[in-house]
Coordinates of C-alpha atoms in Angstrom, one line a residue:
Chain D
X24 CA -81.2 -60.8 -86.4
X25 CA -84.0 -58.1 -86.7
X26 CA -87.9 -58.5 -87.3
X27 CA -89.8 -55.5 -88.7
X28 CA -93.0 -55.3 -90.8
X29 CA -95.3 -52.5 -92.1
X30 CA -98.2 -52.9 -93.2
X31 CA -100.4 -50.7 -95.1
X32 CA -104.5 -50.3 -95.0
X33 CA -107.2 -48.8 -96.1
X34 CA -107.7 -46.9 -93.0
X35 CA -103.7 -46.6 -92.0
X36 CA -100.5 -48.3 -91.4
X37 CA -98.7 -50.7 -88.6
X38 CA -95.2 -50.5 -88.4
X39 CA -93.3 -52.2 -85.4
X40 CA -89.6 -53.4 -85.2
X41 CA -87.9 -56.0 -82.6
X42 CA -84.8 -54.0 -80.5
X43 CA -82.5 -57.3 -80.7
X44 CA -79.3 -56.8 -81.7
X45 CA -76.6 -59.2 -81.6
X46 CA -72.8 -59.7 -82.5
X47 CA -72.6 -63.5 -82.0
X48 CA -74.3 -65.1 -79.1
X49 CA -72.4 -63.7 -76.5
X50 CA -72.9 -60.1 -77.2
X51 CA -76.8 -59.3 -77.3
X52 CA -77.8 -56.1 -76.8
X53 CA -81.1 -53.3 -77.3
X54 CA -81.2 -50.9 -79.8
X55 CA -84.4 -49.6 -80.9
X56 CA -84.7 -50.0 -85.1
X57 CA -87.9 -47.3 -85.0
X58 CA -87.0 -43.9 -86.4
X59 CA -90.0 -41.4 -87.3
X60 CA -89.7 -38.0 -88.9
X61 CA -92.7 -36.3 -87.9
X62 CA -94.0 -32.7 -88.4
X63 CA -97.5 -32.1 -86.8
X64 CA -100.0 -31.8 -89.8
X65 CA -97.8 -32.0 -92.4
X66 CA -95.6 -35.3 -92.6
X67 CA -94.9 -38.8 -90.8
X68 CA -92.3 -40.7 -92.4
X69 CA -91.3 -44.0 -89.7
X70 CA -88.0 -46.0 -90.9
X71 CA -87.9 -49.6 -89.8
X72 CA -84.1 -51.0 -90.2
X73 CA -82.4 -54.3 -89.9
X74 CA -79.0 -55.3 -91.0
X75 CA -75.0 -54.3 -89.7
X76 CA -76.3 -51.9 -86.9
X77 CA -73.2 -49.3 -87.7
X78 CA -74.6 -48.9 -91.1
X79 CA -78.4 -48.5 -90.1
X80 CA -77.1 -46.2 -87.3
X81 CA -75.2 -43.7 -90.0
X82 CA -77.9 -44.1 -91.9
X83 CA -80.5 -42.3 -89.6
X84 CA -77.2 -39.6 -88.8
X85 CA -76.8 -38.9 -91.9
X86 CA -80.8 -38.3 -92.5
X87 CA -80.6 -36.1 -89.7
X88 CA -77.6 -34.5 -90.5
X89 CA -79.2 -33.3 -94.2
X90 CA -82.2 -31.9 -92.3
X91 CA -80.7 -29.8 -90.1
X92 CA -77.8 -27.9 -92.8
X93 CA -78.5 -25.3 -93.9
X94 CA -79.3 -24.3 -97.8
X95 CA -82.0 -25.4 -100.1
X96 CA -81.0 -28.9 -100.5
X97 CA -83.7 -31.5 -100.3
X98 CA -84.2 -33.6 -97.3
X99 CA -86.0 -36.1 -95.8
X100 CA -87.8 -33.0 -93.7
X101 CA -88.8 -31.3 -97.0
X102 CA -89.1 -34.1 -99.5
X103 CA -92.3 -33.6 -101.2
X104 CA -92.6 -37.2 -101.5
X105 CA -92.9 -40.2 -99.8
X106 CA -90.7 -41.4 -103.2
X107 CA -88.0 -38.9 -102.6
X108 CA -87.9 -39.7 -99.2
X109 CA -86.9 -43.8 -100.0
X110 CA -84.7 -41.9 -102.8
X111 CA -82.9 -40.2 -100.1
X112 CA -82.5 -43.4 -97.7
X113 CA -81.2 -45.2 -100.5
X114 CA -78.9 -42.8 -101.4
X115 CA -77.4 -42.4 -97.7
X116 CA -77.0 -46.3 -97.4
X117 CA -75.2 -45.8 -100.5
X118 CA -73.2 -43.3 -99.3
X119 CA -72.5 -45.1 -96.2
X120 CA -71.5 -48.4 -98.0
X121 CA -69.0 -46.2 -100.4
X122 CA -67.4 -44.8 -97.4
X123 CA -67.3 -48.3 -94.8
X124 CA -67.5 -50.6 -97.7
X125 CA -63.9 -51.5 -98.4
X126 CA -62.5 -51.2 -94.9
X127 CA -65.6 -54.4 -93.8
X128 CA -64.3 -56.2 -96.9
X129 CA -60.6 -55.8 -95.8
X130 CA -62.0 -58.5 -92.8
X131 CA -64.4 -60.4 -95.0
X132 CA -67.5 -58.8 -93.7
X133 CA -70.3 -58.3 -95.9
X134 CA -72.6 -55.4 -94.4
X135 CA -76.0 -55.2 -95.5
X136 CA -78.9 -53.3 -94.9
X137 CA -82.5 -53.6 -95.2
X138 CA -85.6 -50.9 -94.7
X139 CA -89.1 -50.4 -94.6
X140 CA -90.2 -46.6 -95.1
X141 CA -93.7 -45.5 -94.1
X142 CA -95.9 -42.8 -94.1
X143 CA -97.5 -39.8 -95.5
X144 CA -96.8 -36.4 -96.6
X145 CA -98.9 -34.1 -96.9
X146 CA -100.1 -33.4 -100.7
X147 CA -99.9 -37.0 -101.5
X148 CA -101.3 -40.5 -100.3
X149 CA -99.7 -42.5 -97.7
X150 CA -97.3 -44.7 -99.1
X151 CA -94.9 -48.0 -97.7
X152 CA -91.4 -49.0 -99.3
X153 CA -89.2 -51.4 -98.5
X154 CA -85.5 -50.3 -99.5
X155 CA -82.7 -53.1 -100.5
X156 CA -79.2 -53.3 -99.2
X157 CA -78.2 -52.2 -102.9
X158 CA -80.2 -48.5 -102.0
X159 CA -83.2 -49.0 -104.8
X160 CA -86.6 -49.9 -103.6
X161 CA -90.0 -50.8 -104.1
X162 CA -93.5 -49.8 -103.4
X163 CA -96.3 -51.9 -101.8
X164 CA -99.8 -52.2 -103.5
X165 CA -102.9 -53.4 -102.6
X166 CA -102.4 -56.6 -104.1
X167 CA -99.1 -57.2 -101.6
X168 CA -99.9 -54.0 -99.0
X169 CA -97.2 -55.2 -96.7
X170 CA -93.4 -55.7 -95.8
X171 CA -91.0 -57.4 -93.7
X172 CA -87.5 -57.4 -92.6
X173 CA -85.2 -59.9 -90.9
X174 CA -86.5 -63.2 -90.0
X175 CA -89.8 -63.2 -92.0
X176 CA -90.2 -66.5 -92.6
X177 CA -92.2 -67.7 -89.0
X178 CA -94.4 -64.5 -89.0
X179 CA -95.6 -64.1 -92.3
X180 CA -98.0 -66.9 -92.8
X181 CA -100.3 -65.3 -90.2
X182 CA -100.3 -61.9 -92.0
X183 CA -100.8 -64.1 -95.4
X184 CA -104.0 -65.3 -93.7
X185 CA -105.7 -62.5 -91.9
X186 CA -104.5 -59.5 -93.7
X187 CA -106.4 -57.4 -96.7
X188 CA -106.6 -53.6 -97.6
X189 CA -109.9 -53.4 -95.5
X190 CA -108.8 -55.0 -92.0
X191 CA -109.0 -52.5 -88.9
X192 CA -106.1 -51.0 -87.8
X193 CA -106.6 -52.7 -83.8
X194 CA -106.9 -56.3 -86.1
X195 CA -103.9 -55.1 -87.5
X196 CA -101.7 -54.3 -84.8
X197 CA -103.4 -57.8 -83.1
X198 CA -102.0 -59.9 -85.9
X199 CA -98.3 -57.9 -85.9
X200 CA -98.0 -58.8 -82.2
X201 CA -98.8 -62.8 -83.0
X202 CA -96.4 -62.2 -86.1
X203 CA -93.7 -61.2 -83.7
X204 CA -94.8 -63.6 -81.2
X205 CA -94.0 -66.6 -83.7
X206 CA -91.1 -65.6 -84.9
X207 CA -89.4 -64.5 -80.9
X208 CA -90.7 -68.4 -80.0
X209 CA -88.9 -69.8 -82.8
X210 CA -85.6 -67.3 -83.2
X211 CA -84.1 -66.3 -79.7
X212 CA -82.0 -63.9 -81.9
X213 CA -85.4 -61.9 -82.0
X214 CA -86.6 -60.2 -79.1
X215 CA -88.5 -57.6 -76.9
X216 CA -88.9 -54.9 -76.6
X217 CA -91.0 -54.1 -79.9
X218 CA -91.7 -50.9 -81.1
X219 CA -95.2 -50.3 -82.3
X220 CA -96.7 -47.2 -84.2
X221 CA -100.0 -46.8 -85.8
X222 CA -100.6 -44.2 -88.2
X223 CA -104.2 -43.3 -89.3
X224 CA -104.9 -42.4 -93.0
X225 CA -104.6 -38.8 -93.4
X226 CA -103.9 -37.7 -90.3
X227 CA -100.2 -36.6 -90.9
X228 CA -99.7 -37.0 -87.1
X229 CA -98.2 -40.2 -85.4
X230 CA -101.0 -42.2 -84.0
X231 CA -100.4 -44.6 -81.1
X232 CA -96.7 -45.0 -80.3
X233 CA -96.3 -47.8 -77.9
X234 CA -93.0 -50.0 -76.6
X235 CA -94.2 -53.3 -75.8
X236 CA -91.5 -54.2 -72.7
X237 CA -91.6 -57.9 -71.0
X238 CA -94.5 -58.3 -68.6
X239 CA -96.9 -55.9 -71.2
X240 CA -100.4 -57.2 -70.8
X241 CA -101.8 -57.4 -73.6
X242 CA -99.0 -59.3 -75.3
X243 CA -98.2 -61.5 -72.6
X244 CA -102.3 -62.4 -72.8
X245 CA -101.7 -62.9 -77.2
X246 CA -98.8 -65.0 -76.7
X247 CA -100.8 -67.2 -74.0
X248 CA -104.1 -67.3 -75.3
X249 CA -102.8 -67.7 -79.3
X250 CA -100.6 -71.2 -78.2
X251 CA -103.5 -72.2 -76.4
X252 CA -106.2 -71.6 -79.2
X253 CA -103.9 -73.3 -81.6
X254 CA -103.2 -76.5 -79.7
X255 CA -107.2 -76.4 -79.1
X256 CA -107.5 -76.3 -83.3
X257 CA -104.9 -79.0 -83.7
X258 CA -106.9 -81.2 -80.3
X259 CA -109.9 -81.1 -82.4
X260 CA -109.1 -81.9 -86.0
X261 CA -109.6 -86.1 -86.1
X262 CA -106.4 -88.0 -86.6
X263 CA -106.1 -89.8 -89.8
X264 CA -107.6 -93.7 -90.2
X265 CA -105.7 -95.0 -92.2
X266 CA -105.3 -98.9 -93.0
X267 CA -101.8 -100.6 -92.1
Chain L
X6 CA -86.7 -76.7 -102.4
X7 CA -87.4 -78.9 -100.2
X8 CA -89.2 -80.2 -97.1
X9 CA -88.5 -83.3 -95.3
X10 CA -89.1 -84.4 -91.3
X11 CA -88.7 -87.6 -89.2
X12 CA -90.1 -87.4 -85.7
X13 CA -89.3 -89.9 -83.2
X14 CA -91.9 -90.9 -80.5
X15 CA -91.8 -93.1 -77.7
X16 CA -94.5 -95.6 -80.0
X17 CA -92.9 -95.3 -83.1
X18 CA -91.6 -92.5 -85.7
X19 CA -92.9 -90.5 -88.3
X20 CA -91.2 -89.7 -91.9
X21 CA -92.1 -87.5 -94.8
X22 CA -91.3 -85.7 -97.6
X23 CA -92.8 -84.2 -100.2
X24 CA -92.1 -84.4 -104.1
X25 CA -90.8 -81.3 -105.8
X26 CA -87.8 -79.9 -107.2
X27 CA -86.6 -77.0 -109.5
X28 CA -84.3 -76.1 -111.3
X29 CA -85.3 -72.8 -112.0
X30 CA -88.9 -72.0 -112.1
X31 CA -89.7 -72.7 -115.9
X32 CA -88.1 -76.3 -114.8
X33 CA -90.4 -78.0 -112.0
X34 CA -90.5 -81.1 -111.7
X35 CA -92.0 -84.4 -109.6
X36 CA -89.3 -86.7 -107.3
X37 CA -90.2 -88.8 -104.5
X38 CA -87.3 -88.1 -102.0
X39 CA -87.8 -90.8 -99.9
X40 CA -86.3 -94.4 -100.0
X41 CA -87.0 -97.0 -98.2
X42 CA -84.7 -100.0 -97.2
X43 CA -86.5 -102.8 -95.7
X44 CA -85.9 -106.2 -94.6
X45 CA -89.2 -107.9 -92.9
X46 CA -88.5 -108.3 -89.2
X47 CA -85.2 -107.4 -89.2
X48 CA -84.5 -103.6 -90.4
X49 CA -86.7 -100.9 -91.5
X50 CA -84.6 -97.9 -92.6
X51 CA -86.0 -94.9 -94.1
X52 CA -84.0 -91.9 -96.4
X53 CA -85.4 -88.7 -96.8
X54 CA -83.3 -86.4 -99.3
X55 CA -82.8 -82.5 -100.0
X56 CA -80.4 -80.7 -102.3
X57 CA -79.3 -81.4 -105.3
X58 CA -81.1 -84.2 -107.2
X59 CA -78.3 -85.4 -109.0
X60 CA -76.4 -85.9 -105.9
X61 CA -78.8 -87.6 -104.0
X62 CA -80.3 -89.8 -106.2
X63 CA -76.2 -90.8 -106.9
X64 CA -75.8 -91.5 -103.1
X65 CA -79.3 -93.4 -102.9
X66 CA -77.9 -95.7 -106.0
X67 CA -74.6 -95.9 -104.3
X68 CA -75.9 -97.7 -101.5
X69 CA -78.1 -99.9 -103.4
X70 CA -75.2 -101.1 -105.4
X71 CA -73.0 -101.6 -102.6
X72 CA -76.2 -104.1 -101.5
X73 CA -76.0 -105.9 -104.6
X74 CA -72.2 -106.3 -104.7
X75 CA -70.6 -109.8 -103.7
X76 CA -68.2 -110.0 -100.7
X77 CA -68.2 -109.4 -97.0
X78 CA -68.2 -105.4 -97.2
X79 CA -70.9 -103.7 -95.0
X80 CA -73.3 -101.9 -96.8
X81 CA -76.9 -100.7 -95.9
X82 CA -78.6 -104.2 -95.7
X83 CA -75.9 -105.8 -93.5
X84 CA -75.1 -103.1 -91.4
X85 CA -75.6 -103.7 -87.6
X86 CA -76.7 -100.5 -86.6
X87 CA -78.3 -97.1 -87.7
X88 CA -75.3 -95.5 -86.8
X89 CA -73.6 -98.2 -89.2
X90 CA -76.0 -96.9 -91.7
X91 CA -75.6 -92.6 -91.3
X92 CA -71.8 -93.9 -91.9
X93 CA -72.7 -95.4 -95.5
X94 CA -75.0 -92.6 -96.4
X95 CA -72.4 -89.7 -95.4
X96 CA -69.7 -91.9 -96.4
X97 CA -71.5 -92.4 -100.3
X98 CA -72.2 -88.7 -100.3
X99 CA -68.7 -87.8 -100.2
X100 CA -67.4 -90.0 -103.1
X101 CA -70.5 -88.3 -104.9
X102 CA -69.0 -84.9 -104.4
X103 CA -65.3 -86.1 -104.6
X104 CA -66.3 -87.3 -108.5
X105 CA -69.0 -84.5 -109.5
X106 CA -67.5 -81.6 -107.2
X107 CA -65.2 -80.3 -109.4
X108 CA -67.0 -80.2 -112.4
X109 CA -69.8 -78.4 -110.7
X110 CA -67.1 -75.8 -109.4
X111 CA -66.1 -75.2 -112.7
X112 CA -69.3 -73.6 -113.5
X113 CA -69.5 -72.1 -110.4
X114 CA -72.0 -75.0 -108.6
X115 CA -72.3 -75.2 -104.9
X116 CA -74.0 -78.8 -104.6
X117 CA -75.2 -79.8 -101.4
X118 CA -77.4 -82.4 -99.7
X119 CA -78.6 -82.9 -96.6
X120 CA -80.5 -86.5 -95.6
X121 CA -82.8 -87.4 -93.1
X122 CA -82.3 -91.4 -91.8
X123 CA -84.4 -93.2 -89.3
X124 CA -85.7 -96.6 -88.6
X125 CA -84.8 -99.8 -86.9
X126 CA -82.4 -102.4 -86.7
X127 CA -82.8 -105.7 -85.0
X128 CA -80.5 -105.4 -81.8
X129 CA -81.0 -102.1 -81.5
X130 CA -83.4 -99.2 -80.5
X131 CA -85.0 -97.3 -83.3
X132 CA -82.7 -94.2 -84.4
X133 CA -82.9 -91.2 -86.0
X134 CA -79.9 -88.7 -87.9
X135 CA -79.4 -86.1 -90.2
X136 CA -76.9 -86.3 -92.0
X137 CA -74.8 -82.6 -93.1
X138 CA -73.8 -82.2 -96.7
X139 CA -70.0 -82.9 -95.5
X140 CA -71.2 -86.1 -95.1
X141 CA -71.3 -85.8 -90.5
X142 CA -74.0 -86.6 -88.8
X143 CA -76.2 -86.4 -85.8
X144 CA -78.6 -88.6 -83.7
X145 CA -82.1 -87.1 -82.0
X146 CA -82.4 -87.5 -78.8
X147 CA -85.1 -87.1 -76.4
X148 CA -84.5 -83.2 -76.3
X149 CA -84.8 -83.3 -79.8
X150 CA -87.1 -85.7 -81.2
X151 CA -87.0 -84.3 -84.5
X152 CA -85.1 -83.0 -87.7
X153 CA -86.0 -81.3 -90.9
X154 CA -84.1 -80.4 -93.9
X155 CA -84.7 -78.1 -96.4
X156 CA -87.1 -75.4 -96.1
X157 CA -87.9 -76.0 -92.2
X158 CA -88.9 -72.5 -90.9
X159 CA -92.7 -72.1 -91.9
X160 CA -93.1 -75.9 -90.7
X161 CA -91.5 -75.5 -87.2
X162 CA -93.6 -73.6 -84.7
X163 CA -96.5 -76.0 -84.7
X164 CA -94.2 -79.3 -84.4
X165 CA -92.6 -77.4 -81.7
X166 CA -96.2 -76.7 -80.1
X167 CA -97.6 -79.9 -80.1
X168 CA -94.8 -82.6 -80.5
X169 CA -93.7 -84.6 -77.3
X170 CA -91.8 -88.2 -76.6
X171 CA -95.4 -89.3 -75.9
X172 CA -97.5 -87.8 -78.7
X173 CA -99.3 -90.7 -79.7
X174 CA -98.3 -92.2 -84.1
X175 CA -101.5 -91.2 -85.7
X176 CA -101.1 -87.8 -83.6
X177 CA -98.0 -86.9 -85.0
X178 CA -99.0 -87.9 -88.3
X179 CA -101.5 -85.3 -88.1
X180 CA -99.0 -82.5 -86.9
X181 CA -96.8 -83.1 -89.6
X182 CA -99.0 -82.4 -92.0
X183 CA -100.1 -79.7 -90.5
X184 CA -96.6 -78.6 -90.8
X185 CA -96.7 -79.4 -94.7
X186 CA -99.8 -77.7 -95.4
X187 CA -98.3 -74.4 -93.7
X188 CA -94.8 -74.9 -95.7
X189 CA -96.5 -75.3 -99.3
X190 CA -98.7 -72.5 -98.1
X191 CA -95.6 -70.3 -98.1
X192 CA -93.0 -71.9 -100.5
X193 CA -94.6 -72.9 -103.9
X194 CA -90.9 -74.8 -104.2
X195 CA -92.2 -77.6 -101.9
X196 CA -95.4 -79.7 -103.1
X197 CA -97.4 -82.6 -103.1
X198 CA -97.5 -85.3 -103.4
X199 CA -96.4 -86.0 -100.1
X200 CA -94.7 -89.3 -99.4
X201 CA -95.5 -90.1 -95.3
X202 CA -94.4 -93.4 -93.4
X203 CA -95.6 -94.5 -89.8
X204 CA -93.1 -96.6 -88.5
X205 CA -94.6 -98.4 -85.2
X206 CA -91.3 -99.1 -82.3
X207 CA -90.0 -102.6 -82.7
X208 CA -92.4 -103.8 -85.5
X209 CA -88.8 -104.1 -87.7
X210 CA -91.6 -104.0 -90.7
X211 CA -92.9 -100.4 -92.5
X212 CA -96.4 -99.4 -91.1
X213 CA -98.3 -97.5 -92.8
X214 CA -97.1 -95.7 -96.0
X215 CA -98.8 -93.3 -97.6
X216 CA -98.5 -91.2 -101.2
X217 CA -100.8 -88.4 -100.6
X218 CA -101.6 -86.3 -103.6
X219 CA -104.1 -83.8 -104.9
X220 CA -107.2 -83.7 -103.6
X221 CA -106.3 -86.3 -101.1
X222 CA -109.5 -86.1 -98.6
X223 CA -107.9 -86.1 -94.9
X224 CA -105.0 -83.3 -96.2
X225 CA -108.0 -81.4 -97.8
X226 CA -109.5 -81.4 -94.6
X227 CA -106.7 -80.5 -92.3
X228 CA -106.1 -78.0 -95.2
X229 CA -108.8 -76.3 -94.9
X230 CA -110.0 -77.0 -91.3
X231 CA -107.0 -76.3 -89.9
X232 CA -106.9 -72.6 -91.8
X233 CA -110.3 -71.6 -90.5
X234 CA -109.7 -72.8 -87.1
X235 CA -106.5 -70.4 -87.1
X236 CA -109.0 -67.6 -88.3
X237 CA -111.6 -68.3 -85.6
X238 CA -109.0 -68.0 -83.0
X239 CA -107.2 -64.8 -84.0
X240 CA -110.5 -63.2 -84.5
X241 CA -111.5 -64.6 -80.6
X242 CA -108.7 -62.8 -79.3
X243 CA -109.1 -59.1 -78.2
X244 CA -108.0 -56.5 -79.9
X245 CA -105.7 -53.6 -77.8
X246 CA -107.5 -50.6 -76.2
X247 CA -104.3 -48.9 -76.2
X248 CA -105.2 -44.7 -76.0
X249 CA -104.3 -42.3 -78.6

């Protein structure tokens, strides 16, 4: 399994992704599921992926791949647009599907592949997408301004309760490490280390990049300090009185 | 969907369910999905139910027909044991989808259900299964005080925070709401009202049983109490000083 989330603000983005892989339980491994395109001043574009990790891995090559030919072809390095860039990460998991597709289907595997694109070029706004398994995609808004990935389902009430267009990016990042705390506590499949990036509005440069290993301060002191402050909450709420 | 738990405690257990089911959005509806079997002083047994309705409510008048039947079969209110009883309950599921299977299958319907049983029987310690759509089951055990069926995940993390063998009745009570409020919070599929029973170890009699519906005061409360303590203590917590 795979956590990532973006999520998009007023004043910037969060993106972070887990680096768990697995192939059944007895073959666990770390692969980092961060990739960011970046040229100084002019674009960041950060690609969170979960799913079959061969497919999310040719993916990213073949992203690459297009950016370094030569010719006037458009590619994720000269996209004018945050929407041509999820155009053209659809379009190589589409590709990649075509190609592995039938030969996974031969053994009854059913690949997918999930991503959240972030980022900003310059010329346009910053912008967060979140691009299905089938290669089409859609935009966040400020009415829902974030996405997740993988095991959303433990994480995401703590987003749903802090989050809105106007939160700080530090408040931010805060509530994606308890999001990712929750959901390692609850799904071992889930795991450290987590790749962080914060990208501030307009600056068409990466932010803080940080890899948040075992043993990191600040995260072991969130995971301690949120179990404690919830079983505090739950100590003080009165029990019920009801009558037998 | 669905959400259903039974905790078992040293002092007792704890069983709920809540009342909602679907078939399709524009086709909501209100069920109580628990059933209770009860013979003063001598067996308490409680049924939660998820899946499909059709199914379950079959199974749940299976049983009670059996109970009505003349002879010397064994049937939910004459068994000996819970284990006696997880038989008749997996046991009346599978002649529910041995009749109704293949019609479902001929328009492409994968039926399942999934129960919840605890309670007491005189003889015997207090008990608690779930029971798998094949119609096996499994018992809790100290390890694993609990089960849940349906849609568990949002509900989890804080039973597995605060729940122990020794966690007092009207303390567990409380969790499990808790653990309601957060899963309605996330899933509109599961809502109130909520049916909740507090058995108490060895009384062989239902404690206290509970329908609690809209604008019920003590789930108001933990409602809203319980959101703006999780507030208060993701805003006490530190943000990072991590450097640019």
């Amino acid at each position: 399994m795979t956590y990532c989330v973006g999520i998009m603000l007023d004043s910037g983005m969060v993106l972070a992704s887990d680096s768990r892989t697995n192939a059944g339980v007895d073959q666990v491994a770390t692969f980092s599921k961060m990739t960011v395109f970046e040229r100084h001043r002019e674009r960041v574009i950060v690609l969170l992926s979960s799913g079959n990790l061969a497919m999310t891995q040719a993916v990213v090559n073949a992203l690459r791949h297009q950016a370094h030919l030569e010719g006037g072809h458009e590619h994720i390095m000269n996209t004018p647009s945050m929407f041509g860039a999820a155009t053209l990460v659809g379009n190589a998991l589409r590709e990649v599907q075509q190609r592995d597709g039938p030969y996974l289907l031969q053994r009854n595997i059913e690949a997918s592949a999930n991503f959240i694109l972030g980022g900003q070029i310059a010329g346009e706004q910053q912008r967060l997408f979140t691009i299905y398994t089938e290669g089409n995609f859609i935009e966040a808004t400020t009415d829902t301004p974030y996405f997740q990935v993988g095991e959303i389902k433990y994480g995401k009430p703590i987003i749903d309760r802090v989050i809105n267009a106007h939160t700080p990016l530090t408040e931010a990042a805060k509530c994606v490490l308890i999001s990712f705390d929750s959901t390692m506590r609850s799904n071992i499949s889930v795991g450290l280390p987590i790749d962080l990036l914060i990208y501030e509005n307009d600056s068409l440069r990466v932010g803080i990049q940080r890899r948040i290993k075992e043993h990191d301060s600040y995260f072991d002191m969130i995971h301690s300090q949120w179990g404690e402050g919830l079983k505090k909450v739950f100590a003080e709420l009165p029990p019920p009185h009801w009558q037998d």
